Short mmCIF file of C-alpha atoms and ligand atoms in Angstrom, two decimals:
data_model
loop_
_atom_site.label_atom_id
_atom_site.label_comp_id
_atom_site.label_asym_id
_atom_site.label_seq_id
_atom_site.Cartn_x
_atom_site.Cartn_y
_atom_site.Cartn_z
CA MET X 2 40.18 199.04 -31.10
CA SER X 3 37.64 200.39 -33.52
CA TYR X 4 35.94 198.23 -36.11
CA LYS X 5 37.37 198.30 -39.65
CA PRO X 6 34.31 198.02 -41.89
CA ALA X 7 36.03 198.97 -45.15
CA ASP X 8 38.67 196.27 -44.59
CA LYS X 9 35.92 193.71 -44.04
CA ILE X 10 34.36 194.67 -47.38
CA GLN X 11 37.73 194.55 -49.11
CA ASP X 12 38.48 191.06 -47.75
CA LEU X 13 35.49 189.60 -49.59
CA GLN X 14 36.36 188.05 -52.90
CA TYR X 15 33.91 187.13 -55.64
CA PHE X 16 34.69 186.11 -59.21
CA GLY X 17 32.52 186.02 -62.29
CA GLU X 18 31.87 182.66 -63.91
CA PHE X 19 34.68 183.21 -66.46
CA GLY X 20 37.11 184.55 -63.88
CA GLY X 21 35.67 188.04 -64.19
CA VAL X 22 36.89 190.46 -61.52
CA ASN X 23 33.27 191.30 -60.76
CA PRO X 24 30.69 188.60 -60.05
CA SER X 25 28.42 187.68 -62.96
CA ILE X 26 24.99 189.28 -62.96
CA SER X 27 22.21 186.78 -62.53
CA ASP X 28 19.91 187.72 -65.42
CA ALA X 29 16.95 185.56 -64.36
CA SER X 30 13.75 185.84 -62.38
CA THR X 31 13.37 182.07 -61.95
CA TYR X 32 15.74 179.13 -61.50
CA THR X 33 15.63 175.53 -62.68
CA PHE X 34 15.87 172.49 -60.41
CA LEU X 35 17.34 169.16 -61.40
CA SER X 36 14.89 167.36 -59.15
CA ALA X 37 11.36 168.08 -58.00
CA LYS X 38 12.32 167.05 -54.48
CA THR X 39 14.90 169.87 -54.25
CA MET X 40 12.28 172.36 -55.40
CA PHE X 41 9.93 171.21 -52.64
CA ASP X 42 12.73 171.43 -50.05
CA THR X 43 13.58 174.94 -51.18
CA PHE X 44 9.99 176.06 -50.67
CA GLU X 45 10.21 174.60 -47.19
CA GLY X 46 13.37 176.65 -46.64
CA ASN X 47 15.60 173.57 -46.40
CA ALA X 48 17.79 173.81 -49.50
CA ASP X 49 20.65 176.16 -48.71
CA GLY X 50 22.33 177.60 -51.77
CA CYS X 51 19.42 176.90 -54.11
CA TYR X 52 17.76 179.76 -55.90
CA LEU X 53 14.04 179.63 -56.38
CA TYR X 54 12.59 182.88 -57.63
CA ALA X 55 14.09 186.37 -57.75
CA ARG X 56 11.73 187.95 -55.22
CA HIS X 57 13.17 185.48 -52.70
CA SER X 58 16.85 185.95 -53.54
CA THR X 59 19.29 186.08 -56.44
CA PRO X 60 23.04 185.52 -56.58
CA SER X 61 23.59 189.21 -57.38
CA ASN X 62 21.49 190.36 -54.45
CA LEU X 63 23.29 187.94 -52.15
CA TYR X 64 26.71 189.28 -53.18
CA LEU X 65 25.63 192.83 -52.35
CA GLY X 66 23.99 191.66 -49.13
CA GLU X 67 27.16 189.88 -48.00
CA ALA X 68 29.23 193.01 -48.61
CA LEU X 69 26.80 195.07 -46.52
CA ALA X 70 26.71 192.44 -43.77
CA ALA X 71 30.52 192.50 -43.71
CA MET X 72 30.42 196.28 -43.44
CA GLU X 73 28.02 196.21 -40.49
CA GLY X 74 29.45 193.10 -38.87
CA THR X 75 26.19 191.15 -38.90
CA GLU X 76 25.70 187.49 -39.85
CA THR X 77 23.92 188.35 -43.08
CA ALA X 78 21.70 190.89 -44.85
CA ASN X 79 18.78 191.24 -47.25
CA VAL X 80 18.83 193.94 -49.93
CA THR X 81 15.59 195.65 -50.93
CA ALA X 82 14.20 197.94 -53.60
CA SER X 83 14.45 201.08 -51.42
CA GLY X 84 15.21 202.22 -47.90
CA MET X 85 11.49 202.32 -47.09
CA GLY X 86 11.31 198.83 -48.62
CA ALA X 87 13.75 197.77 -45.87
CA ILE X 88 12.21 199.68 -42.95
CA THR X 89 8.56 198.75 -43.43
CA PRO X 90 8.97 194.96 -43.65
CA VAL X 91 11.30 194.93 -40.62
CA LEU X 92 8.72 196.71 -38.46
CA LEU X 93 5.85 194.61 -39.79
CA GLN X 94 7.84 191.42 -39.22
CA LEU X 95 8.51 192.36 -35.61
CA CYS X 96 5.10 193.86 -34.74
CA GLY X 97 1.46 192.93 -35.10
CA ALA X 98 -1.87 194.16 -33.72
CA ASN X 99 -1.62 195.52 -30.14
CA ASP X 100 2.17 195.77 -30.26
CA HIS X 101 3.97 198.98 -29.48
CA ILE X 102 7.08 200.75 -30.78
CA VAL X 103 9.19 203.36 -29.03
CA SER X 104 10.76 205.53 -31.71
CA SER X 105 12.96 208.58 -31.86
CA ARG X 106 10.88 211.59 -32.87
CA THR X 107 13.60 212.91 -35.17
CA ILE X 108 13.60 210.34 -37.94
CA TYR X 109 13.28 210.29 -41.70
CA GLY X 110 9.95 211.83 -42.77
CA GLY X 111 8.78 208.67 -44.55
CA THR X 112 9.47 206.49 -41.52
CA TYR X 113 7.70 209.00 -39.30
CA ALA X 114 4.66 209.01 -41.60
CA PHE X 115 4.63 205.19 -41.66
CA LEU X 116 4.62 204.98 -37.86
CA LYS X 117 2.29 207.92 -37.30
CA ASN X 118 -0.31 207.39 -40.04
CA PHE X 119 -0.03 203.89 -41.46
CA THR X 120 0.79 201.33 -38.75
CA PRO X 121 -2.05 202.50 -36.44
CA LYS X 122 -4.41 201.08 -39.09
CA LEU X 123 -2.87 197.69 -38.28
CA GLY X 124 -3.17 198.19 -34.53
CA ILE X 125 0.49 199.04 -34.01
CA ALA X 126 1.02 202.06 -31.76
CA THR X 127 4.15 204.20 -31.58
CA THR X 128 5.37 206.57 -28.89
CA PHE X 129 7.78 209.20 -30.21
CA VAL X 130 10.47 210.29 -27.77
CA ASP X 131 13.59 212.38 -27.47
CA ILE X 132 16.02 209.53 -28.14
CA THR X 133 18.94 211.34 -26.51
CA LYS X 134 17.27 210.95 -23.09
CA LEU X 135 17.54 207.33 -22.00
CA ASP X 136 15.26 207.83 -18.98
CA VAL X 137 12.52 209.21 -21.25
CA VAL X 138 13.00 206.26 -23.62
CA GLU X 139 12.71 203.76 -20.78
CA ALA X 140 9.64 205.47 -19.34
CA ALA X 141 7.87 205.07 -22.71
CA ILE X 142 8.33 201.28 -22.76
CA THR X 143 5.13 199.33 -21.99
CA LYS X 144 4.40 195.63 -21.66
CA ASN X 145 3.39 195.65 -25.34
CA THR X 146 6.59 197.26 -26.62
CA LYS X 147 8.49 195.11 -29.13
CA VAL X 148 10.86 197.53 -30.85
CA LEU X 149 13.15 200.44 -30.05
CA TYR X 150 13.68 202.42 -33.26
CA CYS X 151 16.16 205.19 -34.02
CA GLU X 152 18.66 206.60 -36.49
CA SER X 153 22.31 206.64 -35.38
CA VAL X 154 22.57 210.22 -36.62
CA SER X 155 19.10 211.61 -37.01
CA ASN X 156 17.49 213.29 -39.96
CA PRO X 157 17.52 216.26 -40.17
CA LEU X 158 18.64 217.49 -36.74
CA LEU X 159 21.77 215.34 -36.52
CA GLU X 160 20.98 214.12 -33.03
CA VAL X 161 23.17 211.20 -32.05
CA ALA X 162 21.70 208.06 -30.48
CA ASP X 163 23.56 206.39 -27.62
CA ILE X 164 23.41 202.96 -29.20
CA LYS X 165 25.14 201.14 -26.32
CA GLY X 166 22.75 202.72 -23.83
CA LEU X 167 19.71 201.91 -25.99
CA SER X 168 20.95 198.37 -26.49
CA ALA X 169 21.15 197.88 -22.70
CA LEU X 170 17.54 199.07 -22.41
CA ALA X 171 16.48 196.79 -25.25
CA LYS X 172 18.09 193.77 -23.58
CA LYS X 173 16.61 194.63 -20.19
CA HIS X 174 13.07 194.84 -21.62
CA HIS X 175 13.47 192.09 -24.28
CA LEU X 176 13.06 194.46 -27.24
CA GLN X 177 14.67 194.53 -30.64
CA LEU X 178 16.86 197.59 -31.22
CA VAL X 179 16.49 198.67 -34.86
CA VAL X 180 18.89 201.36 -36.09
CA ASP X 181 18.75 203.23 -39.40
CA ASN X 182 22.42 204.00 -40.15
CA THR X 183 21.86 205.83 -43.46
CA PHE X 184 23.56 209.05 -42.33
CA SER X 185 26.73 207.43 -40.97
CA PRO X 186 27.89 204.39 -42.96
CA LEU X 187 31.42 203.25 -41.98
CA SER X 188 31.68 206.00 -39.34
CA ILE X 189 29.34 204.18 -36.97
CA SER X 190 28.80 200.42 -36.75
CA PRO X 191 25.56 200.04 -34.75
CA ALA X 192 25.60 196.23 -34.60
CA LYS X 193 29.03 196.38 -32.98
CA LEU X 194 27.50 198.66 -30.34
CA GLY X 195 24.60 196.33 -29.65
CA ALA X 196 21.91 197.02 -32.28
CA ASP X 197 19.98 193.91 -33.29
CA ILE X 198 19.07 195.09 -36.78
CA VAL X 199 20.78 197.74 -38.91
CA ILE X 200 19.05 199.34 -41.89
CA HIS X 201 20.33 201.57 -44.68
CA SER X 202 18.83 203.45 -47.52
CA LEU X 203 21.42 202.52 -50.19
CA THR X 204 20.04 205.44 -52.19
CA LYS X 205 22.27 207.82 -50.26
CA PHE X 206 26.00 207.53 -49.40
CA ILE X 207 26.43 203.81 -50.03
CA ASN X 208 25.50 203.92 -53.70
CA GLY X 209 26.55 207.56 -53.88
CA ALA X 210 25.57 208.17 -57.51
CA SER X 211 21.99 209.44 -57.08
CA ASP X 212 20.92 207.09 -59.88
CA THR X 213 18.78 204.59 -57.97
CA VAL X 214 16.86 203.81 -54.82
CA GLY X 215 17.81 200.78 -52.75
CA GLY X 216 17.88 199.49 -49.20
CA VAL X 217 19.25 196.80 -46.92
CA VAL X 218 18.44 195.03 -43.66
CA CYS X 219 21.49 193.68 -41.81
CA GLY X 220 20.88 191.19 -38.99
CA SER X 221 21.07 187.62 -37.78
CA LYS X 222 20.60 184.67 -40.14
CA GLU X 223 17.47 183.77 -38.23
CA PHE X 224 15.83 187.18 -38.68
CA ILE X 225 16.82 187.56 -42.34
CA ASN X 226 15.48 184.06 -43.07
CA ASP X 227 12.24 185.04 -41.31
CA LEU X 228 11.97 188.14 -43.54
CA ARG X 229 12.40 185.98 -46.65
CA ASN X 230 10.16 183.13 -45.52
CA VAL X 231 7.74 182.22 -48.33
CA ASN X 232 4.86 181.71 -45.87
CA ASP X 233 5.09 184.71 -43.57
CA GLY X 234 8.16 186.76 -44.43
CA ALA X 235 7.40 190.47 -44.77
CA ALA X 236 10.17 191.13 -47.30
CA MET X 237 9.06 188.17 -49.44
CA LEU X 238 5.35 188.97 -49.21
CA LEU X 239 5.41 192.77 -49.48
CA GLY X 240 7.68 192.37 -52.48
CA ALA X 241 10.07 195.34 -52.41
CA THR X 242 12.76 193.35 -54.20
CA MET X 243 15.93 194.82 -55.65
CA ASP X 244 16.69 193.98 -59.25
CA SER X 245 19.88 191.98 -59.90
CA LEU X 246 21.22 194.47 -62.43
CA ARG X 247 20.92 197.21 -59.87
CA ALA X 248 22.44 195.10 -57.11
CA SER X 249 25.54 194.61 -59.24
CA SER X 250 25.88 198.34 -59.89
CA VAL X 251 25.44 199.25 -56.20
CA LEU X 252 28.13 196.68 -55.29
CA LYS X 253 30.58 198.31 -57.72
CA ASN X 254 29.89 201.76 -56.26
CA MET X 255 30.47 200.37 -52.77
CA ARG X 256 34.10 199.72 -53.72
CA THR X 257 34.85 203.43 -53.33
CA LEU X 258 32.66 204.10 -50.29
CA HIS X 259 35.56 204.49 -47.83
CA ILE X 260 37.32 207.04 -50.04
CA ARG X 261 34.11 209.00 -50.55
CA ILE X 262 33.12 209.01 -46.88
CA LYS X 263 36.54 210.33 -45.86
CA GLN X 264 36.28 213.13 -48.42
CA HIS X 265 32.67 213.97 -47.45
CA SER X 266 33.77 214.10 -43.80
CA ASN X 267 36.88 216.20 -44.43
CA ASN X 268 34.92 218.70 -46.50
CA ALA X 269 32.04 218.85 -44.02
CA ILE X 270 34.21 219.48 -40.98
CA PHE X 271 36.10 222.20 -42.82
CA LEU X 272 32.89 224.02 -43.75
CA ALA X 273 31.23 223.46 -40.36
CA ASP X 274 34.22 224.98 -38.62
CA LYS X 275 34.25 228.01 -40.92
CA PHE X 276 30.47 228.55 -40.78
CA GLN X 277 30.56 228.43 -36.99
CA SER X 278 33.47 230.88 -36.82
CA ASP X 279 31.50 233.21 -39.09
CA GLY X 280 28.75 233.26 -36.46
CA LEU X 281 26.25 230.97 -38.22
CA LYS X 282 24.22 228.59 -36.09
CA THR X 283 25.87 225.37 -37.27
CA VAL X 284 25.12 221.80 -36.29
CA TYR X 285 27.72 219.14 -37.11
CA PRO X 286 28.62 216.18 -34.88
CA GLY X 287 32.31 216.89 -35.45
CA LEU X 288 32.08 220.30 -33.77
CA ALA X 289 32.91 220.41 -30.06
CA THR X 290 29.75 222.53 -29.63
CA HIS X 291 27.50 219.66 -30.78
CA PRO X 292 25.66 218.31 -27.70
CA SER X 293 26.61 214.72 -28.62
CA HIS X 294 30.11 215.38 -29.93
CA ARG X 295 31.74 213.26 -27.22
CA LEU X 296 29.23 210.46 -27.62
CA PHE X 297 29.81 210.34 -31.39
CA LYS X 298 33.56 210.26 -30.79
CA LYS X 299 33.18 207.36 -28.39
CA MET X 300 31.11 205.35 -30.88
CA MET X 301 32.85 206.17 -34.15
CA ASN X 302 35.33 204.27 -36.31
CA THR X 303 37.74 207.20 -36.22
CA GLU X 304 39.27 207.10 -39.69
CA TYR X 305 35.98 207.89 -41.49
CA GLY X 306 35.26 211.15 -39.68
CA PHE X 307 31.92 212.60 -38.61
CA GLY X 308 30.15 212.22 -41.94
CA GLY X 309 28.97 214.53 -44.67
CA MET X 310 25.81 216.02 -43.16
CA LEU X 311 25.58 219.45 -41.55
CA THR X 312 22.89 222.04 -40.96
CA ILE X 313 22.88 225.79 -40.59
CA ASP X 314 20.03 228.00 -39.44
CA VAL X 315 19.77 231.22 -41.42
CA GLY X 316 16.77 232.57 -39.50
CA SER X 317 13.90 232.39 -41.98
CA LEU X 318 12.58 230.29 -44.83
CA ASP X 319 12.84 233.25 -47.24
CA LYS X 320 16.53 233.66 -46.52
CA ALA X 321 17.08 229.92 -46.73
CA ASN X 322 15.38 229.79 -50.11
CA ALA X 323 17.28 232.81 -51.46
CA LEU X 324 20.60 231.35 -50.31
CA MET X 325 19.92 227.91 -51.78
CA GLU X 326 18.81 229.36 -55.12
CA LEU X 327 21.92 231.54 -55.33
CA MET X 328 24.29 228.71 -54.38
CA GLN X 329 22.70 226.59 -57.09
CA GLN X 330 23.10 229.39 -59.62
CA LYS X 331 26.80 229.60 -58.74
CA ASN X 332 27.09 225.82 -59.24
CA LEU X 333 28.04 225.16 -55.61
CA GLY X 334 25.47 222.41 -55.30
CA TYR X 335 21.90 221.50 -56.09
CA LEU X 336 18.65 222.43 -54.41
CA ALA X 337 17.55 218.83 -54.04
CA VAL X 338 16.54 216.35 -51.37
CA SER X 339 18.62 213.21 -50.75
CA LEU X 340 22.26 212.90 -49.80
CA GLY X 341 25.58 211.25 -50.49
CA PHE X 342 26.04 212.63 -54.02
CA TYR X 343 29.41 213.89 -55.36
CA LYS X 344 27.84 217.30 -55.57
CA THR X 345 26.66 219.18 -52.48
CA LEU X 346 22.88 218.91 -52.04
CA PHE X 347 20.83 221.27 -49.90
CA SER X 348 17.20 221.63 -48.88
CA ALA X 349 15.07 223.20 -46.17
CA PRO X 350 13.76 220.13 -44.36
CA GLY X 351 10.85 221.92 -42.66
CA SER X 352 9.16 222.43 -46.02
CA SER X 353 10.47 219.32 -47.81
CA THR X 354 11.81 216.04 -46.43
CA SER X 355 10.27 216.51 -42.99
CA SER X 356 7.04 218.15 -44.15
CA GLU X 357 5.22 214.97 -43.01
CA ILE X 358 5.86 216.15 -39.46
CA PRO X 359 3.16 218.63 -38.33
CA GLU X 360 4.39 222.22 -37.80
CA GLU X 361 3.67 222.11 -34.07
CA GLU X 362 5.82 219.02 -33.62
CA GLN X 363 8.55 220.44 -35.85
CA LYS X 364 8.77 223.40 -33.50
CA GLU X 365 8.89 221.21 -30.43
CA MET X 366 11.81 219.19 -31.76
CA GLY X 367 13.75 222.29 -32.80
CA LEU X 368 13.18 222.00 -36.52
CA SER X 369 13.02 225.66 -37.48
CA ASP X 370 11.99 227.34 -40.73
CA GLY X 371 15.40 228.73 -41.57
CA LEU X 372 17.17 225.38 -41.24
CA ILE X 373 19.15 224.26 -44.28
CA ARG X 374 20.38 220.70 -44.45
CA PHE X 375 23.57 220.16 -46.43
CA SER X 376 24.93 216.91 -47.76
CA ILE X 377 28.47 218.09 -48.45
CA GLY X 378 29.93 216.89 -51.74
CA LEU X 379 33.31 215.57 -52.80
CA ASP X 380 34.65 219.02 -53.82
CA ASN X 381 38.35 218.87 -54.61
CA ASP X 382 39.12 222.35 -53.26
CA ILE X 383 36.85 222.96 -50.30
CA GLU X 384 38.52 226.26 -49.43
CA ARG X 385 37.45 227.63 -52.80
CA THR X 386 33.93 226.30 -52.21
CA TYR X 387 33.84 228.02 -48.82
CA ILE X 388 34.85 231.41 -50.26
CA LEU X 389 32.18 231.16 -52.95
CA MET X 390 29.53 230.09 -50.41
CA LYS X 391 30.46 232.97 -48.14
CA ASN X 392 30.00 235.38 -51.03
CA CYS X 393 26.49 233.99 -51.56
CA MET X 394 25.72 234.37 -47.85
CA LYS X 395 26.80 238.00 -47.92
CA GLU X 396 24.74 238.66 -51.05
CA VAL X 397 21.49 237.37 -49.51
CA GLY X 398 22.17 239.00 -46.14
CA VAL X 399 22.77 235.89 -44.08
CA LEU X 400 26.26 237.12 -43.10
C1 PLP M 23 16.24 208.40 -47.59
C2 PLP M 23 16.13 207.79 -46.26
C3 PLP M 23 15.29 206.71 -46.03
C4 PLP M 23 14.39 206.13 -47.10
O1 PLP M 23 15.12 205.57 -48.14
P1 PLP M 23 14.56 205.41 -49.64
O2 PLP M 23 15.67 204.73 -50.33
O3 PLP M 23 14.26 206.78 -50.15
O4 PLP M 23 13.33 204.60 -49.56
C5 PLP M 23 15.25 206.17 -44.77
N1 PLP M 23 15.99 206.67 -43.77
C6 PLP M 23 16.83 207.71 -43.94
C7 PLP M 23 17.62 208.22 -42.80
C8 PLP M 23 16.92 208.32 -45.19
O5 PLP M 23 17.72 209.36 -45.37
#
């Protein structure tokens, strides 16, 4: 039976201090103690339920974290100021000088840049691999490897990671499997498939309003406590803390996540099907032609569909740009990076979100110039949207 993440979120119940239907917002950066002894214990990490200082935790951040932990089926979670503010402390908590990471080569541009350009300065080396080939992944593991890193559905090529297979490798070699699940919230539950740590950029589908950045790390109590440790916790010390006001607004947006994901998925599969029938090179995990279609189906929580992300390849950057500009003019979506908005968003990843990846490597991984990444919106009448998009494609000579 598949996991029911939205039901787990719904089963949580928090009240405000006056019986409010939403929890009260904790409007404080610091917290008083009735006794000096309790303050000391809290610094030592021995006073459960006591709040110390807002960079450590706040009631509002804990409410949001518990909802996200319920969604992913982990013991607990720590919310952060951005997705990168979740990814970087996790990797720095798990790795130090002379340690090694095996990472998928098709990952978010910022994560790629962090592993390629930044962590080597700290003596942390990364080998980038084709994550869909488990034998290649295993061959890259060395005695110094500490972490296996991937995205469940990768950015921007929509490759699908075999999380169960990777988890078996991680266990065999005593590694931590860290999965960025930003592209497939609700649809895929990586922790249920064996991931040790699940990360999201809340900026995207989970908040869904394109009005803030945010992130979360979902994992065991032990690991999350380590991250927040006042002496050596990377989240605590690097300081990418979410503000309580923002945590409360993200939590409220999460209430509609299941409805939005279903609509994103329904709209995306409709368009992907049509685009493919029209002869466009279309990549969408819900299409039977996707190389990992069956794997996705095996992993997914069926009711949420295959997600809102799809790509088409229109052959050249010029055509991609002309098409995106025209679609924006016709109000079919926005030429913008990011994803998970009510409106369709599109961009050419080769020259934008993945521009951190050198051209040579882009080619090798199949990231071509004419690739357009779509985050399909919540359009009420997707058939109408399709007809209007098709008109644009004909006008710029893509069809
Ligand atoms: C956007 C994104 C991130 C980074 O999140 P921010 O909130 O922008 O810091 C990480 N991973 C994936 C897959 C993303 O799409």
